[in-house]
mmCIF file of C-alpha atoms in Angstrom:
data_model
loop_
_atom_site.group_PDB
_atom_site.id
_atom_site.type_symbol
_atom_site.label_atom_id
_atom_site.label_comp_id
_atom_site.label_asym_id
_atom_site.label_seq_id
_atom_site.Cartn_x
_atom_site.Cartn_y
_atom_site.Cartn_z
ATOM 1 C CA MET G 1 -0.438 4.415 16.068
ATOM 2 C CA LEU G 2 -3.288 5.044 18.507
ATOM 3 C CA PHE G 3 -6.623 6.029 17.439
ATOM 4 C CA ASP G 4 -7.940 7.218 20.489
ATOM 5 C CA LYS G 5 -10.694 9.562 18.991
ATOM 6 C CA PRO G 6 -13.974 8.630 17.161
ATOM 7 C CA GLY G 7 -13.864 9.482 13.261
ATOM 8 C CA ILE G 8 -12.472 8.431 10.197
ATOM 9 C CA SER G 9 -8.483 8.255 9.230
ATOM 10 C CA TYR G 10 -7.482 7.703 5.682
ATOM 11 C CA ILE G 11 -3.885 6.516 5.428
ATOM 12 C CA PHE G 12 -1.676 6.662 2.425
ATOM 13 C CA CYS G 13 1.615 5.195 1.252
ATOM 14 C CA ASN G 14 3.589 7.840 -0.140
ATOM 15 C CA ILE G 15 5.692 5.495 -2.184
ATOM 16 C CA HIS G 16 2.774 3.369 -3.627
ATOM 17 C CA ALA G 17 -0.367 5.122 -4.705
ATOM 18 C CA GLU G 18 -2.001 1.431 -4.380
ATOM 19 C CA MET G 19 -1.350 1.034 -0.683
ATOM 20 C CA SER G 20 -3.848 2.824 1.624
ATOM 21 C CA ALA G 21 -6.108 2.127 4.107
ATOM 22 C CA VAL G 22 -9.176 3.589 5.824
ATOM 23 C CA VAL G 23 -9.657 3.630 9.951
ATOM 24 C CA VAL G 24 -13.155 4.034 11.450
ATOM 25 C CA ALA G 25 -12.616 4.482 14.890
ATOM 26 C CA LEU G 26 -15.979 4.371 16.882
ATOM 27 C CA ASN G 27 -17.316 5.337 20.309
ATOM 28 C CA THR G 28 -19.429 2.295 20.498
ATOM 29 C CA PRO G 29 -18.903 -1.802 20.772
ATOM 30 C CA TYR G 30 -22.176 -1.681 18.538
ATOM 31 C CA TYR G 31 -20.892 -1.902 15.021
ATOM 32 C CA GLY G 32 -20.853 -4.531 12.048
ATOM 33 C CA ILE G 33 -18.685 -4.901 8.616
ATOM 34 C CA SER G 34 -20.476 -6.440 5.622
ATOM 35 C CA ASP G 35 -19.776 -9.706 4.551
ATOM 36 C CA HIS G 36 -19.614 -10.470 0.490
ATOM 37 C CA GLN G 37 -23.329 -10.688 0.091
ATOM 38 C CA GLY G 38 -23.630 -7.438 1.811
ATOM 39 C CA GLN G 39 -25.099 -8.847 5.051
ATOM 40 C CA VAL G 40 -24.289 -7.156 8.400
ATOM 41 C CA THR G 41 -24.689 -8.353 11.876
ATOM 42 C CA ILE G 42 -24.350 -6.675 15.157
ATOM 43 C CA PRO G 43 -24.453 -8.976 17.694
ATOM 44 C CA ARG G 44 -25.289 -8.732 21.544
ATOM 45 C CA VAL G 45 -27.414 -5.466 20.843
ATOM 46 C CA LEU G 46 -29.490 -4.677 24.146
ATOM 47 C CA PRO G 47 -33.023 -3.738 23.839
ATOM 48 C CA GLY G 48 -33.519 0.076 23.452
ATOM 49 C CA ARG G 49 -33.298 3.041 21.222
ATOM 50 C CA TYR G 50 -30.532 3.792 18.983
ATOM 51 C CA THR G 51 -29.058 6.066 15.943
ATOM 52 C CA LEU G 52 -28.281 3.842 13.066
ATOM 53 C CA ARG G 53 -25.308 5.033 10.938
ATOM 54 C CA ALA G 54 -24.200 3.581 7.671
ATOM 55 C CA TRP G 55 -20.755 4.609 6.255
ATOM 56 C CA TYR G 56 -18.747 3.331 3.054
ATOM 57 C CA GLU G 57 -15.919 4.611 1.755
ATOM 58 C CA THR G 58 -17.108 6.391 -1.575
ATOM 59 C CA ALA G 59 -20.421 7.806 0.141
ATOM 60 C CA VAL G 60 -20.747 11.429 0.052
ATOM 61 C CA PRO G 61 -21.859 13.072 3.057
ATOM 62 C CA GLU G 62 -25.380 13.730 2.164
ATOM 63 C CA ASN G 63 -26.091 10.376 1.435
ATOM 64 C CA LEU G 64 -24.869 9.187 4.740
ATOM 65 C CA ASN G 65 -26.982 11.493 6.556
ATOM 66 C CA ALA G 66 -29.638 10.579 4.590
ATOM 67 C CA MET G 67 -29.510 6.816 5.681
ATOM 68 C CA THR G 68 -28.980 7.910 9.271
ATOM 69 C CA ARG G 69 -32.200 6.528 11.216
ATOM 70 C CA GLU G 70 -33.552 5.700 14.629
ATOM 71 C CA ILE G 71 -34.166 2.270 15.219
ATOM 72 C CA THR G 72 -35.644 0.576 18.029
ATOM 73 C CA ILE G 73 -34.392 -2.990 19.200
ATOM 74 C CA ASP G 74 -36.468 -5.644 20.975
ATOM 75 C CA SER G 75 -36.750 -9.029 21.367
ATOM 76 C CA SER G 76 -39.651 -9.513 18.420
ATOM 77 C CA ALA G 77 -37.403 -7.956 15.923
ATOM 78 C CA PRO G 78 -34.481 -10.238 14.606
ATOM 79 C CA THR G 79 -33.516 -8.142 11.897
ATOM 80 C CA LEU G 80 -33.574 -4.568 10.821
ATOM 81 C CA GLY G 81 -34.806 -5.297 7.256
ATOM 82 C CA VAL G 82 -32.687 -3.981 4.096
ATOM 83 C CA LEU G 83 -30.542 -0.783 4.120
ATOM 84 C CA HIS G 84 -30.684 0.309 0.602
ATOM 85 C CA LEU G 85 -27.163 2.220 -0.357
ATOM 86 C CA PRO G 86 -26.484 4.345 -3.173
ATOM 87 C CA THR G 87 -24.662 3.067 -6.119
ATOM 88 C CA PRO G 88 -20.934 3.750 -4.884
ATOM 89 C CA GLY G 89 -18.804 6.421 -6.698
ATOM 90 C CA VAL G 90 -15.302 6.173 -7.823
ATOM 91 C CA LEU G 91 -12.549 7.761 -5.488
ATOM 92 C CA PRO G 92 -10.299 10.078 -7.611
ATOM 93 C CA PRO G 93 -6.761 9.022 -6.962
ATOM 94 C CA HIS G 94 -4.982 10.569 -4.104
ATOM 95 C CA LYS G 95 -1.936 12.528 -4.251
ATOM 96 C CA ASN G 96 1.594 12.101 -2.858
ATOM 97 C CA MET G 97 2.984 14.210 0.156
ATOM 98 C CA TYR G 98 4.057 16.738 -2.271
ATOM 99 C CA GLY G 99 0.349 17.126 -4.079
ATOM 100 C CA HIS G 100 1.509 15.634 -7.120
ATOM 101 C CA ASP G 101 0.557 12.450 -9.131
ATOM 102 C CA TYR G 102 2.452 9.367 -8.621
ATOM 103 C CA PRO G 103 4.701 8.160 -11.457
ATOM 104 C CA PRO G 104 3.199 5.605 -13.469
ATOM 105 C CA PRO G 105 4.685 2.141 -13.134
ATOM 106 C CA THR G 106 7.471 1.015 -15.380
ATOM 107 C CA PRO G 107 6.109 -2.229 -17.228
ATOM 108 C CA GLY G 108 7.930 -5.212 -16.416
ATOM 109 C CA GLU G 109 9.603 -3.915 -13.235
ATOM 110 C CA PRO G 110 8.286 -4.867 -9.492
ATOM 111 C CA VAL G 111 6.077 -2.422 -7.738
ATOM 112 C CA TYR G 112 7.898 -2.755 -4.772
ATOM 113 C CA VAL G 113 11.727 -3.489 -4.419
ATOM 114 C CA LYS G 114 12.907 -4.094 -0.747
ATOM 115 C CA PRO G 115 15.800 -1.858 -0.077
#
């Protein structure tokens, strides 16, 4: 699959509700992914003025827009400081391709069986 336009794509398995992915396609080489402590490093950013945007899966658009800010990178500022994210919400379960809930797993049976 080719993601040739910037944006967010949600990918779901139509058989297993727990199998999903989110692909964030960006039109910039300047991005970072947080580690387990919530630290983000964006290497090799040239000095200049940039728009900083944050994204996380359970965020509502209003919260993401409120976190967007203009920043200036120069050699005297090695860090941008702390960006506080609102408490994450809970995503509602997605439906299958027919718009129905997935059937509950049968106790004692494997979740996935090779055909």
